PDB file of C-alpha atoms and ligand atoms in Angstrom:
ATOM      1  CA  UNK A   1      58.585  64.418 -96.480  1.00 60.00           C
ATOM      2  CA  UNK A   2      56.113  67.022 -96.663  1.00 72.00           C
ATOM      3  CA  UNK A   3      53.315  64.723 -94.777  1.00 76.00           C
ATOM      4  CA  UNK A   4      56.134  64.777 -91.578  1.00 80.00           C
ATOM      5  CA  UNK A   5      56.360  68.326 -91.760  1.00 81.00           C
ATOM      6  CA  UNK A   6      52.894  69.381 -91.594  1.00 76.00           C
ATOM      7  CA  UNK A   7      52.997  66.837 -88.957  1.00 78.00           C
ATOM      8  CA  UNK A   8      55.750  68.441 -87.033  1.00 79.00           C
ATOM      9  CA  UNK A   9      53.943  71.606 -87.571  1.00 76.00           C
ATOM     10  CA  UNK A  10      49.894  70.705 -86.079  1.00 73.00           C
ATOM     11  CA  UNK A  11      51.855  69.434 -83.437  1.00 70.00           C
ATOM     12  CA  UNK A  12      54.523  73.104 -82.590  1.00 74.00           C
ATOM     13  CA  UNK A  13      50.870  74.777 -83.395  1.00 73.00           C
ATOM     14  CA  UNK A  14      48.158  72.331 -80.840  1.00 71.00           C
ATOM     15  CA  UNK A  15      51.494  72.614 -77.808  1.00 72.00           C
ATOM     16  CA  UNK A  16      51.645  76.475 -77.858  1.00 71.00           C
ATOM     17  CA  UNK A  17      47.584  76.626 -78.173  1.00 70.00           C
ATOM     18  CA  UNK A  18      47.857  74.276 -74.555  1.00 71.00           C
ATOM     19  CA  UNK A  19      50.642  76.364 -73.695  1.00 74.00           C
ATOM     20  CA  UNK A  20      49.105  80.295 -73.615  1.00 74.00           C
ATOM     21  CA  UNK A  21      45.868  77.974 -72.810  1.00 76.00           C
ATOM     22  CA  UNK A  22      47.448  77.249 -69.062  1.00 79.00           C
ATOM     23  CA  UNK A  23      49.516  80.494 -68.454  1.00 84.00           C
ATOM     24  CA  UNK A  24      45.411  82.672 -69.026  1.00 85.00           C
ATOM     25  CA  UNK A  25      44.417  79.600 -66.308  1.00 85.00           C
ATOM     26  CA  UNK A  26      47.687  80.412 -64.221  1.00 86.00           C
ATOM     27  CA  UNK A  27      47.075  84.400 -65.095  1.00 88.00           C
ATOM     28  CA  UNK A  28      43.244  84.072 -63.826  1.00 87.00           C
ATOM     29  CA  UNK A  29      44.045  82.589 -60.951  1.00 84.00           C
ATOM     30  CA  UNK A  30      46.627  85.269 -59.703  1.00 85.00           C
ATOM     31  CA  UNK A  31      44.615  88.139 -60.622  1.00 89.00           C
ATOM     32  CA  UNK A  32      41.345  86.288 -57.934  1.00 89.00           C
ATOM     33  CA  UNK A  33      43.879  86.016 -55.233  1.00 87.00           C
ATOM     34  CA  UNK A  34      44.813  89.385 -55.905  1.00 93.00           C
ATOM     35  CA  UNK A  35      40.812  90.398 -55.956  1.00 96.00           C
ATOM     36  CA  UNK A  36      40.948  88.380 -53.280  1.00 97.00           C
ATOM     37  CA  UNK A  37      43.653  90.060 -51.454  1.00 97.00           C
ATOM     38  CA  UNK A  38      42.151  93.571 -51.419  1.00 97.00           C
ATOM     39  CA  UNK A  39      39.075  91.945 -50.592  1.00 98.00           C
ATOM     40  CA  UNK A  40      40.594  90.709 -47.557  1.00 98.00           C
ATOM     41  CA  UNK A  41      42.776  93.620 -46.123  1.00 98.00           C
ATOM     42  CA  UNK A  42      39.380  95.950 -46.330  1.00 97.00           C
ATOM     43  CA  UNK A  43      36.866  92.838 -44.506  1.00 97.00           C
ATOM     44  CA  UNK A  44      39.130  90.839 -42.846  1.00 98.00           C
ATOM     45  CA  UNK A  45      42.107  91.554 -42.191  1.00 98.00           C
ATOM     46  CA  UNK A  46      40.989  94.041 -39.437  1.00 97.00           C
ATOM     47  CA  UNK A  47      40.466  91.129 -37.059  1.00 98.00           C
ATOM     48  CA  UNK A  48      41.999  87.724 -38.388  1.00 98.00           C
ATOM     49  CA  UNK A  49      44.934  90.526 -39.544  1.00 98.00           C
ATOM     50  CA  UNK A  50      46.837  90.476 -42.759  1.00 98.00           C
ATOM     51  CA  UNK A  51      48.477  87.682 -42.023  1.00 97.00           C
ATOM     52  CA  UNK A  52      45.592  85.813 -40.740  1.00 98.00           C
ATOM     53  CA  UNK A  53      47.731  84.257 -37.272  1.00 97.00           C
ATOM     54  CA  UNK A  54      43.987  86.570 -35.726  1.00 97.00           C
ATOM     55  CA  UNK A  55      44.159  88.833 -32.529  1.00 97.00           C
ATOM     56  CA  UNK A  56      44.123  87.198 -28.993  1.00 94.00           C
ATOM     57  CA  UNK A  57      41.461  84.928 -27.462  1.00 94.00           C
ATOM     58  CA  UNK A  58      38.970  86.889 -29.567  1.00 97.00           C
ATOM     59  CA  UNK A  59      39.345  86.470 -33.562  1.00 98.00           C
ATOM     60  CA  UNK A  60      40.379  83.505 -34.232  1.00 98.00           C
ATOM     61  CA  UNK A  61      43.177  82.967 -36.058  1.00 98.00           C
ATOM     62  CA  UNK A  62      42.745  81.780 -40.075  1.00 98.00           C
ATOM     63  CA  UNK A  63      46.278  80.838 -40.976  1.00 97.00           C
ATOM     64  CA  UNK A  64      46.796  77.162 -40.790  1.00 96.00           C
ATOM     65  CA  UNK A  65      43.792  76.552 -38.836  1.00 97.00           C
ATOM     66  CA  UNK A  66      42.423  73.374 -38.157  1.00 97.00           C
ATOM     67  CA  UNK A  67      38.698  74.650 -38.006  1.00 96.00           C
ATOM     68  CA  UNK A  68      38.957  75.590 -41.955  1.00 95.00           C
ATOM     69  CA  UNK A  69      40.656  72.319 -42.533  1.00 94.00           C
ATOM     70  CA  UNK A  70      38.058  70.275 -41.183  1.00 95.00           C
ATOM     71  CA  UNK A  71      35.753  72.132 -42.575  1.00 93.00           C
ATOM     72  CA  UNK A  72      37.152  73.040 -46.009  1.00 88.00           C
ATOM     73  CA  UNK A  73      33.761  74.156 -47.646  1.00 94.00           C
ATOM     74  CA  UNK A  74      32.408  76.346 -45.010  1.00 96.00           C
ATOM     75  CA  UNK A  75      34.687  79.292 -46.043  1.00 97.00           C
ATOM     76  CA  UNK A  76      32.321  80.510 -48.634  1.00 98.00           C
ATOM     77  CA  UNK A  77      28.668  80.451 -45.765  1.00 98.00           C
ATOM     78  CA  UNK A  78      30.957  81.973 -42.865  1.00 98.00           C
ATOM     79  CA  UNK A  79      32.319  85.384 -45.316  1.00 98.00           C
ATOM     80  CA  UNK A  80      28.232  85.170 -46.545  1.00 98.00           C
ATOM     81  CA  UNK A  81      26.590  84.353 -43.418  1.00 98.00           C
ATOM     82  CA  UNK A  82      29.194  86.090 -40.582  1.00 98.00           C
ATOM     83  CA  UNK A  83      28.681  83.461 -37.346  1.00 97.00           C
ATOM     84  CA  UNK A  84      27.853  83.085 -34.334  1.00 97.00           C
ATOM     85  CA  UNK A  85      28.431  81.047 -31.001  1.00 96.00           C
ATOM     86  CA  UNK A  86      31.089  78.779 -29.252  1.00 97.00           C
ATOM     87  CA  UNK A  87      34.139  77.191 -31.882  1.00 97.00           C
ATOM     88  CA  UNK A  88      37.785  75.785 -30.671  1.00 97.00           C
ATOM     89  CA  UNK A  89      40.442  76.821 -33.249  1.00 98.00           C
ATOM     90  CA  UNK A  90      43.714  75.412 -32.743  1.00 97.00           C
ATOM     91  CA  UNK A  91      43.298  74.614 -29.425  1.00 97.00           C
ATOM     92  CA  UNK A  92      41.965  78.178 -28.890  1.00 97.00           C
ATOM     93  CA  UNK A  93      37.994  78.697 -27.884  1.00 98.00           C
ATOM     94  CA  UNK A  94      36.316  82.028 -29.533  1.00 98.00           C
ATOM     95  CA  UNK A  95      32.976  82.877 -28.594  1.00 97.00           C
ATOM     96  CA  UNK A  96      32.675  86.615 -30.385  1.00 97.00           C
ATOM     97  CA  UNK A  97      29.789  86.765 -33.275  1.00 97.00           C
ATOM     98  CA  UNK A  98      31.259  87.572 -37.042  1.00 98.00           C
ATOM     99  CA  UNK A  99      28.862  89.850 -38.386  1.00 97.00           C
ATOM    100  CA  UNK A 100      28.161  88.460 -42.366  1.00 98.00           C
ATOM    101  CA  UNK A 101      29.172  90.473 -45.696  1.00 98.00           C
ATOM    102  CA  UNK A 102      25.884  90.795 -47.840  1.00 97.00           C
ATOM    103  CA  UNK A 103      27.248  93.107 -49.393  1.00 96.00           C
ATOM    104  CA  UNK A 104      30.205  90.942 -50.843  1.00 98.00           C
ATOM    105  CA  UNK A 105      28.597  89.375 -54.282  1.00 98.00           C
ATOM    106  CA  UNK A 106      29.483  85.763 -54.703  1.00 98.00           C
ATOM    107  CA  UNK A 107      32.115  86.319 -56.810  1.00 97.00           C
ATOM    108  CA  UNK A 108      34.044  89.191 -54.779  1.00 97.00           C
ATOM    109  CA  UNK A 109      33.784  85.615 -52.430  1.00 98.00           C
ATOM    110  CA  UNK A 110      34.962  83.409 -54.726  1.00 97.00           C
ATOM    111  CA  UNK A 111      37.404  85.044 -54.552  1.00 97.00           C
ATOM    112  CA  UNK A 112      38.441  86.128 -50.639  1.00 97.00           C
ATOM    113  CA  UNK A 113      38.500  82.013 -50.845  1.00 96.00           C
ATOM    114  CA  UNK A 114      40.667  81.394 -53.886  1.00 94.00           C
ATOM    115  CA  UNK A 115      43.487  83.611 -51.377  1.00 96.00           C
ATOM    116  CA  UNK A 116      42.743  82.414 -48.377  1.00 96.00           C
ATOM    117  CA  UNK A 117      42.962  78.940 -49.634  1.00 93.00           C
ATOM    118  CA  UNK A 118      46.299  79.305 -50.999  1.00 92.00           C
ATOM    119  CA  UNK A 119      47.615  82.452 -48.152  1.00 95.00           C
ATOM    120  CA  UNK A 120      47.023  80.148 -45.479  1.00 96.00           C
ATOM    121  CA  UNK A 121      46.096  76.925 -46.248  1.00 93.00           C
ATOM    122  CA  UNK A 122      48.212  75.621 -48.420  1.00 87.00           C
ATOM    123  CA  UNK A 123      51.068  73.683 -46.668  1.00 69.00           C
ATOM    124  CA  UNK A 124      53.538  75.621 -48.195  1.00 53.00           C
ATOM    125  CA  UNK A 125      53.535  78.442 -45.690  1.00 49.00           C
TER     126      UNK A 125
HETATM  127  C1  LIG B 201      34.959  91.779 -37.000  1.00 66.46           C
HETATM  128  C2  LIG B 201      35.985  91.221 -36.528  1.00 66.46           C
HETATM  129  C3  LIG B 201      35.289  89.828 -37.456  1.00 66.46           C
HETATM  130  C4  LIG B 201      35.964  90.495 -39.420  1.00 66.46           C
HETATM  131  C5  LIG B 201      35.133  91.748 -39.987  1.00 66.46           C
HETATM  132  C6  LIG B 201      35.823  88.925 -39.797  1.00 66.46           C
HETATM  133  N1  LIG B 201      35.901  87.955 -39.062  1.00 66.46           N
HETATM  134 FE1  LIG B 201      35.903  86.403 -39.207  1.00 66.46          FE
HETATM  135  N2  LIG B 201      35.703  85.391 -37.223  1.00 66.46           N
HETATM  136  C7  LIG B 201      35.231  87.010 -36.743  1.00 66.46           C
HETATM  137  C8  LIG B 201      34.727  85.993 -34.888  1.00 66.46           C
HETATM  138  C9  LIG B 201      34.776  86.835 -33.757  1.00 66.46           C
HETATM  139  C10 LIG B 201      34.654  84.698 -35.687  1.00 66.46           C
HETATM  140  C11 LIG B 201      34.774  83.592 -34.004  1.00 66.46           C
HETATM  141  C12 LIG B 201      32.925  83.096 -34.521  1.00 66.46           C
HETATM  142  C13 LIG B 201      32.220  82.339 -33.767  1.00 66.46           C
HETATM  143  O1  LIG B 201      32.755  82.510 -32.256  1.00 66.46           O
HETATM  144  O2  LIG B 201      31.091  81.479 -33.103  1.00 66.46           O
HETATM  145  C14 LIG B 201      34.849  84.447 -36.745  1.00 66.46           C
HETATM  146  C15 LIG B 201      35.232  83.415 -37.187  1.00 66.46           C
HETATM  147  C16 LIG B 201      36.127  83.368 -38.628  1.00 66.46           C
HETATM  148  C17 LIG B 201      36.009  81.579 -39.840  1.00 66.46           C
HETATM  149  C18 LIG B 201      36.119  80.323 -38.618  1.00 66.46           C
HETATM  150  C19 LIG B 201      37.210  80.230 -37.598  1.00 66.46           C
HETATM  151  C20 LIG B 201      38.219  80.417 -38.101  1.00 66.46           C
HETATM  152  O3  LIG B 201      39.785  80.666 -37.641  1.00 66.46           O
HETATM  153  O4  LIG B 201      38.794  78.803 -38.697  1.00 66.46           O
HETATM  154  C21 LIG B 201      36.499  81.855 -40.200  1.00 66.46           C
HETATM  155  C22 LIG B 201      36.856  81.067 -41.269  1.00 66.46           C
HETATM  156  C23 LIG B 201      36.295  83.667 -41.048  1.00 66.46           C
HETATM  157  N3  LIG B 201      36.025  83.727 -39.497  1.00 66.46           N
HETATM  158  C24 LIG B 201      36.711  84.558 -41.716  1.00 66.46           C
HETATM  159  C25 LIG B 201      36.872  85.400 -42.425  1.00 66.46           C
HETATM  160  C26 LIG B 201      37.146  86.413 -43.427  1.00 66.46           C
HETATM  161  C27 LIG B 201      37.454  85.129 -44.647  1.00 66.46           C
HETATM  162  C28 LIG B 201      36.198  87.608 -43.212  1.00 66.46           C
HETATM  163  C29 LIG B 201      36.634  88.241 -43.887  1.00 66.46           C
HETATM  164  C30 LIG B 201      35.435  88.540 -45.073  1.00 66.46           C
HETATM  165  C31 LIG B 201      36.370  87.538 -41.746  1.00 66.46           C
HETATM  166  N4  LIG B 201      36.295  86.512 -41.006  1.00 66.46           N
HETATM  167  C32 LIG B 201      35.259  88.910 -41.101  1.00 66.46           C
HETATM  168  C33 LIG B 201      35.862  87.754 -36.754  1.00 66.46           C
HETATM  169  C34 LIG B 201      35.913  88.420 -38.055  1.00 66.46           C
END
């Protein structure tokens, strides 16, 4: 009987630890995406717009962009080094240079990537 009680308590402790870990991870991910949002508004929204829709034939959309869906690993490099040359996004051709962001740290870029993925590329949008 005593042993059972001990087991129940042990399970309880285990589950609450597990639960708080998941919560912490979620909170961290939310904080990163919020930081990403702030950076996005400052560094990207001028051209790609806050809602990611882009701007006529000058700046390509990020929201549901087939280019990004087909090249999921390209985002980090595009933000860091910029982009040049003609590309087609969702059937429209774009051919202006996007500037590099040498002042952003890798961590800041990670946060922008996280934000862009959650906001513009997840299927719930
Ligand atoms: C000065 C305007 C400008 C700013 C600021 C800018 N971009 Fe771009 N971006 C462009 C242009 C122009 C292209 C197309 C480049 C080409 O034709 O090769 C592009 C292309 C892209 C692409 C690939 C095409 C697509 O739509 O999937 C991504 C992704 C992207 N930008 C993300 C970002 C992010 C994230 C930021 C902020 C860190 C940012 N851009 C800031 C102008 C800009």
